[in-house]
Amino acid sequence: MIWKTPRQTFDLTHCGLIMGVLNVTPDSFSDGGRYLAVERAVARALEMEAEGAGIIDIGGESTRPGAMAVPVEEELRRVLPVVQAVRERSGIALSVDTMKAPVAAAAMEAGADIINDVSGLHADPDMASVAARTGAALVLMHMQGTPGTMQQAPVYQNVVAEIQASLRCSMDAALAAGVGPECLALDPGIGFGKTLEHNLDILRNPAAFGLEGRPVMLGVSRKSFIGKITGGGGGAASRQWPTVALTSLARERGVRILRVHDVKENVQALRMTEAVLHAPPARTN
Ligand code: HH2
C-alpha cells in the first residue's frame, strides 16, 4: 500500500504513520493559542519529529464544532511562515490542514507535501486542480455540513454507507482533476457531523473506508466523544490515554495514518501493535 507525495513514497503495507497535530490558531479545541509564535510552532514540530511523527499537520483554521471561518489572508499569515520555517530545519513530511485552495497552493510552494482537506473537495472548487498541479498527496475527509453547523443534528440512514458514497464522490472528483490515485488517502471524519453512536459505528470497521485499497486516516485525538464514554472532567488533555487505546484498535483494524496531539505515546502504541500484527512465526525446533 503506497502513498505518494512529491518528496516521499510511504510504503504503509506493514508500517503506519503518526501525523502530529500543530494548530497555529487561537481557538483550536485542544492546542489553540499554544503555537501562535512561529518559533514555538517550529520547536513543537521538531519535538514531534523527534518523538517519531512521520508527518506534521499544520492548520490555521479551527474546525471545531461552531467554529467561524477564517479569511484567506489570515490563514496564510498563520500557516505560511511555519511551513517555511519547519521546512528550512527538517525534511519531515508536512501537511497543510486547509479547505482553501490558495492556502494549499502557497503551502505547497513553501515546502508542504500533503493537502489535508476536511471538506473532501466540497469547500473550494479549485482544490483538486491545486493538488493535481503540485503533485501533493491529498487527504479527503468526510464531513456532514460545515464546522459552524455540523453538530446541530447529524442524521444518517446508514452512516457507513453514506460516508463511503461521499468519499467515493470526492475521490472521483480528485481523479477527474488529474490527482494520481497513489496520492489519495481517505478519512471518515470522526466528530465532523457525527453523534457518539456514529463515531462508534465508524470505529467498529474503519477499514470500510479504504476504497480502492487507499489508506485510511483517522483523527480521534482528544475529541469530545471520548469524554462522553470516559466521563466528564479533565478537559481535552485527559482524553490522551483513551486516544492511545483507539490508536491500537484502529491500527489493528486496518487504519494506516493516525492524526494525534500526543505523538510519543501514540507512536509507541502503533509500533507495539504492529509488532504483534507482524510477528514472525514462532520457531518450532
Ligand atoms: N480533525 C480535526 C482537524 N483536522 N483532519 C483530518 N484528516 N481528520 C480529522 O479527524 C481532523 C482533521 C479537528 O481537530 P483539531 O485540529 O485538533 O482541532 P481544531 O479543528 O479545533 O483546530
mmCIF file of C-alpha atoms and ligand atoms in Angstrom:
data_model
loop_
_atom_site.group_PDB
_atom_site.id
_atom_site.type_symbol
_atom_site.label_atom_id
_atom_site.label_comp_id
_atom_site.label_asym_id
_atom_site.label_seq_id
_atom_site.Cartn_x
_atom_site.Cartn_y
_atom_site.Cartn_z
ATOM 1 C CA MET A 1 0.000 0.000 0.000
ATOM 2 C CA ILE A 2 1.850 3.050 -1.349
ATOM 3 C CA TRP A 3 1.069 6.702 -0.537
ATOM 4 C CA LYS A 4 2.914 9.287 -2.612
ATOM 5 C CA THR A 5 3.808 12.924 -2.021
ATOM 6 C CA PRO A 6 6.143 14.935 -4.305
ATOM 7 C CA ARG A 7 9.041 14.175 -1.921
ATOM 8 C CA GLN A 8 8.193 10.892 -0.197
ATOM 9 C CA THR A 9 6.844 7.477 -1.105
ATOM 10 C CA PHE A 10 5.407 5.852 2.016
ATOM 11 C CA ASP A 11 5.026 2.088 1.997
ATOM 12 C CA LEU A 12 2.203 1.611 4.502
ATOM 13 C CA THR A 13 1.832 -2.139 3.980
ATOM 14 C CA HIS A 14 3.269 -3.046 7.383
ATOM 15 C CA CYS A 15 4.080 0.328 8.903
ATOM 16 C CA GLY A 16 1.566 3.045 9.700
ATOM 17 C CA LEU A 17 2.268 6.733 10.255
ATOM 18 C CA ILE A 18 1.621 9.074 13.115
ATOM 19 C CA MET A 19 0.640 12.564 11.978
ATOM 20 C CA GLY A 20 1.358 15.143 14.684
ATOM 21 C CA VAL A 21 -1.164 17.982 15.037
ATOM 22 C CA LEU A 22 0.196 21.531 15.004
ATOM 23 C CA ASN A 23 -2.602 24.096 15.186
ATOM 24 C CA VAL A 24 -1.407 27.667 14.690
ATOM 25 C CA THR A 25 -4.785 29.059 15.717
ATOM 26 C CA PRO A 26 -6.032 30.992 18.729
ATOM 27 C CA ASP A 27 -9.099 28.754 19.147
ATOM 28 C CA SER A 28 -8.435 25.060 18.383
ATOM 29 C CA PHE A 29 -10.222 22.859 20.892
ATOM 30 C CA SER A 30 -7.106 21.223 22.315
ATOM 31 C CA ASP A 31 -3.947 23.205 21.488
ATOM 32 C CA GLY A 32 -5.461 26.587 20.494
ATOM 33 C CA GLY A 33 -3.225 29.561 21.319
ATOM 34 C CA ARG A 34 -0.145 27.494 22.258
ATOM 35 C CA TYR A 35 1.783 27.707 18.982
ATOM 36 C CA LEU A 36 0.915 31.141 17.616
ATOM 37 C CA ALA A 37 4.545 32.332 17.738
ATOM 38 C CA VAL A 38 6.465 30.866 14.793
ATOM 39 C CA GLU A 39 9.445 29.785 16.910
ATOM 40 C CA ARG A 40 7.199 27.919 19.351
ATOM 41 C CA ALA A 41 5.442 26.196 16.467
ATOM 42 C CA VAL A 42 8.746 25.167 14.887
ATOM 43 C CA ALA A 43 10.043 23.860 18.205
ATOM 44 C CA ARG A 44 6.884 21.767 18.642
ATOM 45 C CA ALA A 45 7.180 20.408 15.081
ATOM 46 C CA LEU A 46 10.797 19.357 15.676
ATOM 47 C CA GLU A 47 9.842 17.851 19.033
ATOM 48 C CA MET A 48 7.085 15.780 17.384
ATOM 49 C CA GLU A 49 9.547 14.645 14.693
ATOM 50 C CA ALA A 50 11.989 13.535 17.412
ATOM 51 C CA GLU A 51 9.115 11.662 19.108
ATOM 52 C CA GLY A 52 8.528 9.645 15.945
ATOM 53 C CA ALA A 53 5.908 11.539 13.944
ATOM 54 C CA GLY A 54 6.094 10.793 10.219
ATOM 55 C CA ILE A 55 4.054 13.865 9.255
ATOM 56 C CA ILE A 56 3.360 17.257 10.823
ATOM 57 C CA ASP A 57 -0.130 18.591 10.043
ATOM 58 C CA ILE A 58 -0.194 22.395 10.192
ATOM 59 C CA GLY A 59 -3.600 24.074 10.496
ATOM 60 C CA GLY A 60 -4.521 27.769 10.591
ATOM 61 C CA GLU A 61 -8.296 27.458 10.907
ATOM 62 C CA SER A 62 -10.086 25.630 13.701
ATOM 63 C CA THR A 63 -12.755 23.192 12.528
ATOM 64 C CA ARG A 64 -14.146 22.503 15.995
ATOM 65 C CA PRO A 65 -17.960 22.453 16.143
ATOM 66 C CA GLY A 66 -19.290 26.013 15.955
ATOM 67 C CA ALA A 67 -16.001 27.485 14.692
ATOM 68 C CA MET A 68 -16.143 30.553 12.430
ATOM 69 C CA ALA A 69 -14.391 30.552 9.038
ATOM 70 C CA VAL A 70 -11.088 32.457 8.856
ATOM 71 C CA PRO A 71 -10.343 34.799 5.908
ATOM 72 C CA VAL A 72 -7.779 33.502 3.439
ATOM 73 C CA GLU A 73 -5.234 36.280 4.193
ATOM 74 C CA GLU A 74 -5.337 35.495 7.908
ATOM 75 C CA GLU A 75 -4.965 31.747 7.334
ATOM 76 C CA LEU A 76 -1.981 32.394 5.031
ATOM 77 C CA ARG A 77 -0.433 34.691 7.639
ATOM 78 C CA ARG A 78 -0.691 31.961 10.279
ATOM 79 C CA VAL A 79 0.361 28.955 8.223
ATOM 80 C CA LEU A 80 2.992 30.019 5.678
ATOM 81 C CA PRO A 81 5.792 31.225 7.998
ATOM 82 C CA VAL A 82 5.503 27.967 9.953
ATOM 83 C CA VAL A 83 5.639 25.774 6.837
ATOM 84 C CA GLN A 84 8.670 27.721 5.586
ATOM 85 C CA ALA A 85 10.486 27.668 8.909
ATOM 86 C CA VAL A 86 9.918 23.957 9.568
ATOM 87 C CA ARG A 87 10.951 23.126 6.011
ATOM 88 C CA GLU A 88 14.234 25.055 6.489
ATOM 89 C CA ARG A 89 15.018 22.935 9.535
ATOM 90 C CA SER A 90 13.676 19.486 8.613
ATOM 91 C CA GLY A 91 12.883 17.117 5.752
ATOM 92 C CA ILE A 92 9.826 15.651 7.532
ATOM 93 C CA ALA A 93 6.605 15.361 5.514
ATOM 94 C CA LEU A 94 4.456 18.462 6.049
ATOM 95 C CA SER A 95 0.721 18.528 5.642
ATOM 96 C CA VAL A 96 -1.455 21.644 5.452
ATOM 97 C CA ASP A 97 -4.882 21.306 7.051
ATOM 98 C CA THR A 98 -6.970 23.665 4.933
ATOM 99 C CA MET A 99 -10.179 23.877 2.920
ATOM 100 C CA LYS A 100 -8.881 26.801 0.819
ATOM 101 C CA ALA A 101 -7.092 26.272 -2.499
ATOM 102 C CA PRO A 102 -4.937 29.445 -2.266
ATOM 103 C CA VAL A 103 -3.679 28.358 1.164
ATOM 104 C CA ALA A 104 -2.941 24.848 -0.112
ATOM 105 C CA ALA A 105 -1.143 26.217 -3.190
ATOM 106 C CA ALA A 106 1.001 28.628 -1.189
ATOM 107 C CA ALA A 107 1.843 25.960 1.398
ATOM 108 C CA MET A 108 2.906 23.527 -1.334
ATOM 109 C CA GLU A 109 5.092 26.240 -2.832
ATOM 110 C CA ALA A 110 6.619 26.830 0.614
ATOM 111 C CA GLY A 111 7.538 23.164 1.055
ATOM 112 C CA ALA A 112 4.439 21.232 2.120
ATOM 113 C CA ASP A 113 3.859 17.703 0.778
ATOM 114 C CA ILE A 114 0.270 16.872 1.695
ATOM 115 C CA ILE A 115 -3.059 18.712 1.489
ATOM 116 C CA ASN A 116 -5.476 17.678 4.240
ATOM 117 C CA ASP A 117 -8.897 18.889 3.094
ATOM 118 C CA VAL A 118 -11.533 18.218 5.760
ATOM 119 C CA SER A 119 -14.255 19.207 3.291
ATOM 120 C CA GLY A 120 -13.336 16.380 0.881
ATOM 121 C CA LEU A 121 -13.049 18.912 -2.000
ATOM 122 C CA HIS A 122 -16.512 20.383 -1.298
ATOM 123 C CA ALA A 123 -15.404 23.763 0.066
ATOM 124 C CA ASP A 124 -13.255 25.118 -2.777
ATOM 125 C CA PRO A 125 -13.746 24.163 -6.449
ATOM 126 C CA ASP A 126 -10.042 24.831 -7.162
ATOM 127 C CA MET A 127 -8.640 22.475 -4.554
ATOM 128 C CA ALA A 128 -8.473 19.381 -6.782
ATOM 129 C CA SER A 129 -6.553 21.196 -9.510
ATOM 130 C CA VAL A 130 -4.065 22.567 -6.955
ATOM 131 C CA ALA A 131 -3.450 19.024 -5.735
ATOM 132 C CA ALA A 132 -3.079 17.735 -9.287
ATOM 133 C CA ARG A 133 -0.725 20.538 -10.383
ATOM 134 C CA THR A 134 1.548 20.315 -7.342
ATOM 135 C CA GLY A 135 1.566 16.508 -7.068
ATOM 136 C CA ALA A 136 0.509 16.807 -3.427
ATOM 137 C CA ALA A 137 -0.684 13.813 -1.503
ATOM 138 C CA LEU A 138 -4.334 14.534 -0.731
ATOM 139 C CA VAL A 139 -6.375 13.544 2.314
ATOM 140 C CA LEU A 140 -10.089 13.503 1.535
ATOM 141 C CA MET A 141 -12.152 13.679 4.700
ATOM 142 C CA HIS A 142 -15.905 13.292 5.111
ATOM 143 C CA MET A 143 -17.890 15.994 6.868
ATOM 144 C CA GLN A 144 -21.678 16.383 7.055
ATOM 145 C CA GLY A 145 -22.440 20.138 6.926
ATOM 146 C CA THR A 146 -19.886 22.782 7.895
ATOM 147 C CA PRO A 147 -17.963 23.260 11.153
ATOM 148 C CA GLY A 148 -20.426 26.034 12.056
ATOM 149 C CA THR A 149 -23.450 23.727 11.951
ATOM 150 C CA MET A 150 -22.283 20.117 11.718
ATOM 151 C CA GLN A 151 -23.007 19.007 15.297
ATOM 152 C CA GLN A 152 -26.505 20.517 15.493
ATOM 153 C CA ALA A 153 -28.393 17.395 14.405
ATOM 154 C CA PRO A 154 -26.373 14.978 12.297
ATOM 155 C CA VAL A 155 -28.648 12.399 10.647
ATOM 156 C CA TYR A 156 -27.842 9.341 8.540
ATOM 157 C CA GLN A 157 -29.905 6.363 7.375
ATOM 158 C CA ASN A 158 -26.714 4.299 7.222
ATOM 159 C CA VAL A 159 -23.668 6.172 8.415
ATOM 160 C CA VAL A 160 -21.045 3.825 6.939
ATOM 161 C CA ALA A 161 -22.677 3.554 3.512
ATOM 162 C CA GLU A 162 -23.295 7.311 3.268
ATOM 163 C CA ILE A 163 -19.710 8.184 4.197
ATOM 164 C CA GLN A 164 -18.437 5.632 1.694
ATOM 165 C CA ALA A 165 -20.618 7.138 -1.054
ATOM 166 C CA SER A 166 -19.482 10.663 -0.227
ATOM 167 C CA LEU A 167 -15.801 9.677 -0.141
ATOM 168 C CA ARG A 168 -16.249 7.953 -3.492
ATOM 169 C CA CYS A 169 -17.587 11.243 -4.960
ATOM 170 C CA SER A 170 -14.620 13.142 -3.507
ATOM 171 C CA MET A 171 -12.250 10.540 -4.888
ATOM 172 C CA ASP A 172 -13.836 10.665 -8.346
ATOM 173 C CA ALA A 173 -13.531 14.470 -8.377
ATOM 174 C CA ALA A 174 -9.847 14.241 -7.425
ATOM 175 C CA LEU A 175 -9.108 11.631 -10.089
ATOM 176 C CA ALA A 176 -11.039 13.595 -12.732
ATOM 177 C CA ALA A 177 -8.882 16.652 -11.974
ATOM 178 C CA GLY A 178 -5.736 14.583 -12.527
ATOM 179 C CA VAL A 179 -4.689 13.648 -8.975
ATOM 180 C CA GLY A 180 -2.847 10.318 -9.040
ATOM 181 C CA PRO A 181 -4.701 7.505 -7.242
ATOM 182 C CA GLU A 182 -1.472 6.720 -5.346
ATOM 183 C CA CYS A 183 -1.637 10.232 -3.794
ATOM 184 C CA LEU A 184 -5.028 9.729 -2.109
ATOM 185 C CA ALA A 185 -5.856 8.865 1.495
ATOM 186 C CA LEU A 186 -9.407 8.687 2.893
ATOM 187 C CA ASP A 187 -10.738 9.761 6.283
ATOM 188 C CA PRO A 188 -14.301 9.167 7.596
ATOM 189 C CA GLY A 189 -14.085 12.371 9.666
ATOM 190 C CA ILE A 190 -14.625 11.426 13.307
ATOM 191 C CA GLY A 191 -16.694 14.139 15.017
ATOM 192 C CA PHE A 192 -17.479 16.039 11.815
ATOM 193 C CA GLY A 193 -21.282 15.922 11.728
ATOM 194 C CA LYS A 194 -21.474 12.700 13.767
ATOM 195 C CA THR A 195 -23.055 11.698 17.063
ATOM 196 C CA LEU A 196 -21.294 9.452 19.568
ATOM 197 C CA GLU A 197 -23.086 6.443 18.066
ATOM 198 C CA HIS A 198 -21.992 7.399 14.534
ATOM 199 C CA ASN A 199 -18.369 7.703 15.701
ATOM 200 C CA LEU A 200 -18.524 4.274 17.356
ATOM 201 C CA ASP A 201 -20.035 2.729 14.208
ATOM 202 C CA ILE A 202 -17.136 4.154 12.188
ATOM 203 C CA LEU A 203 -14.556 2.842 14.663
ATOM 204 C CA ARG A 204 -16.054 -0.650 14.579
ATOM 205 C CA ASN A 205 -14.917 -1.119 10.970
ATOM 206 C CA PRO A 206 -12.680 1.739 9.804
ATOM 207 C CA ALA A 207 -11.195 -0.377 7.000
ATOM 208 C CA ALA A 208 -14.563 0.007 5.231
ATOM 209 C CA PHE A 209 -13.418 3.482 4.163
ATOM 210 C CA GLY A 210 -10.306 2.262 2.347
ATOM 211 C CA LEU A 211 -11.996 2.457 -1.060
ATOM 212 C CA GLU A 212 -9.959 1.062 -3.965
ATOM 213 C CA GLY A 213 -7.266 -0.021 -1.497
ATOM 214 C CA ARG A 214 -6.391 3.542 -0.495
ATOM 215 C CA PRO A 215 -5.002 4.105 3.026
ATOM 216 C CA VAL A 216 -7.414 5.135 5.769
ATOM 217 C CA MET A 217 -6.573 8.028 8.050
ATOM 218 C CA LEU A 218 -8.313 8.695 11.359
ATOM 219 C CA GLY A 219 -8.387 11.654 13.729
ATOM 220 C CA VAL A 220 -9.822 10.673 17.103
ATOM 221 C CA SER A 221 -7.272 12.529 19.189
ATOM 222 C CA ARG A 222 -8.730 14.056 22.383
ATOM 223 C CA LYS A 223 -12.120 14.561 20.712
ATOM 224 C CA SER A 224 -15.198 15.177 22.834
ATOM 225 C CA PHE A 225 -16.915 11.850 22.044
ATOM 226 C CA ILE A 226 -14.169 10.209 24.155
ATOM 227 C CA GLY A 227 -15.249 12.290 27.163
ATOM 228 C CA LYS A 228 -18.813 11.027 26.691
ATOM 229 C CA ILE A 229 -17.556 7.481 27.284
ATOM 230 C CA THR A 230 -14.884 8.062 29.915
ATOM 231 C CA GLY A 231 -16.793 10.627 31.973
ATOM 232 C CA GLY A 232 -16.531 14.358 32.468
ATOM 233 C CA GLY A 233 -13.788 16.483 33.950
ATOM 234 C CA GLY A 234 -10.206 16.988 32.952
ATOM 235 C CA GLY A 235 -10.797 18.609 29.560
ATOM 236 C CA ALA A 236 -9.189 17.607 26.277
ATOM 237 C CA ALA A 237 -5.795 16.607 27.734
ATOM 238 C CA SER A 238 -7.483 13.959 29.929
ATOM 239 C CA ARG A 239 -8.511 12.126 26.744
ATOM 240 C CA GLN A 240 -4.898 11.281 25.894
ATOM 241 C CA TRP A 241 -4.936 7.640 27.082
ATOM 242 C CA PRO A 242 -8.279 6.667 25.534
ATOM 243 C CA THR A 243 -6.829 8.131 22.316
ATOM 244 C CA VAL A 244 -3.814 5.821 22.623
ATOM 245 C CA ALA A 245 -6.165 2.851 23.098
ATOM 246 C CA LEU A 246 -8.033 3.820 19.933
ATOM 247 C CA THR A 247 -4.753 4.109 18.006
ATOM 248 C CA SER A 248 -4.001 0.456 18.770
ATOM 249 C CA LEU A 249 -7.523 -0.647 17.959
ATOM 250 C CA ALA A 250 -7.693 1.339 14.726
ATOM 251 C CA ARG A 251 -4.296 0.087 13.554
ATOM 252 C CA GLU A 252 -5.341 -3.483 14.256
ATOM 253 C CA ARG A 253 -8.477 -2.840 12.200
ATOM 254 C CA GLY A 254 -6.528 -1.559 9.197
ATOM 255 C CA VAL A 255 -6.055 2.205 9.687
ATOM 256 C CA ARG A 256 -2.608 3.347 8.500
ATOM 257 C CA ILE A 257 -2.413 7.078 9.346
ATOM 258 C CA LEU A 258 -3.345 8.416 12.795
ATOM 259 C CA ARG A 259 -3.635 12.162 13.419
ATOM 260 C CA VAL A 260 -2.817 12.863 17.072
ATOM 261 C CA HIS A 261 -1.731 15.543 19.539
ATOM 262 C CA ASP A 262 0.310 13.231 21.804
ATOM 263 C CA VAL A 263 2.897 11.848 19.429
ATOM 264 C CA LYS A 264 5.251 9.860 21.643
ATOM 265 C CA GLU A 265 2.565 7.775 23.332
ATOM 266 C CA ASN A 266 0.735 7.047 20.081
ATOM 267 C CA VAL A 267 3.946 6.103 18.235
ATOM 268 C CA GLN A 268 4.626 3.559 20.988
ATOM 269 C CA ALA A 269 1.098 2.156 20.674
ATOM 270 C CA LEU A 270 1.421 1.945 16.892
ATOM 271 C CA ARG A 271 4.789 0.185 16.939
ATOM 272 C CA MET A 272 3.684 -2.242 19.662
ATOM 273 C CA THR A 273 0.517 -3.112 17.767
ATOM 274 C CA GLU A 274 2.470 -3.596 14.539
ATOM 275 C CA ALA A 275 4.967 -5.866 16.309
ATOM 276 C CA VAL A 276 2.068 -8.123 17.306
ATOM 277 C CA LEU A 277 0.422 -7.945 13.880
ATOM 278 C CA HIS A 278 3.602 -8.818 12.004
ATOM 279 C CA ALA A 279 5.416 -11.079 14.452
ATOM 280 C CA PRO A 280 7.401 -13.772 12.647
ATOM 281 C CA PRO A 281 6.009 -17.279 13.239
ATOM 282 C CA ALA A 282 7.307 -18.868 16.452
ATOM 283 C CA ARG A 283 10.142 -21.392 15.894
ATOM 284 C CA THR A 284 9.120 -24.988 16.468
ATOM 285 C CA ASN A 285 12.563 -26.668 16.508
HETATM 286 N N1 HH2 B 1 -9.773 16.634 12.860
HETATM 287 C C1 HH2 B 1 -9.522 17.940 13.111
HETATM 288 C C2 HH2 B 1 -8.842 18.711 12.172
HETATM 289 N N2 HH2 B 1 -8.389 18.169 11.020
HETATM 290 N N3 HH2 B 1 -8.150 16.310 9.585
HETATM 291 C C3 HH2 B 1 -8.400 15.037 9.303
HETATM 292 N N4 HH2 B 1 -7.975 14.485 8.146
HETATM 293 N N5 HH2 B 1 -9.089 14.214 10.177
HETATM 294 C C4 HH2 B 1 -9.571 14.705 11.368
HETATM 295 O O1 HH2 B 1 -10.224 13.933 12.111
HETATM 296 C C5 HH2 B 1 -9.328 16.076 11.694
HETATM 297 C C6 HH2 B 1 -8.608 16.866 10.753
HETATM 298 C C7 HH2 B 1 -10.009 18.563 14.381
HETATM 299 O O2 HH2 B 1 -9.047 18.508 15.391
HETATM 300 P P1 HH2 B 1 -8.019 19.667 15.806
HETATM 301 O O3 HH2 B 1 -7.212 20.135 14.643
HETATM 302 O O4 HH2 B 1 -7.222 19.198 16.941
HETATM 303 O O5 HH2 B 1 -8.919 20.854 16.327
HETATM 304 P P2 HH2 B 1 -9.407 22.195 15.664
HETATM 305 O O6 HH2 B 1 -10.209 21.829 14.458
HETATM 306 O O7 HH2 B 1 -10.220 22.858 16.742
HETATM 307 O O8 HH2 B 1 -8.198 23.001 15.278
#
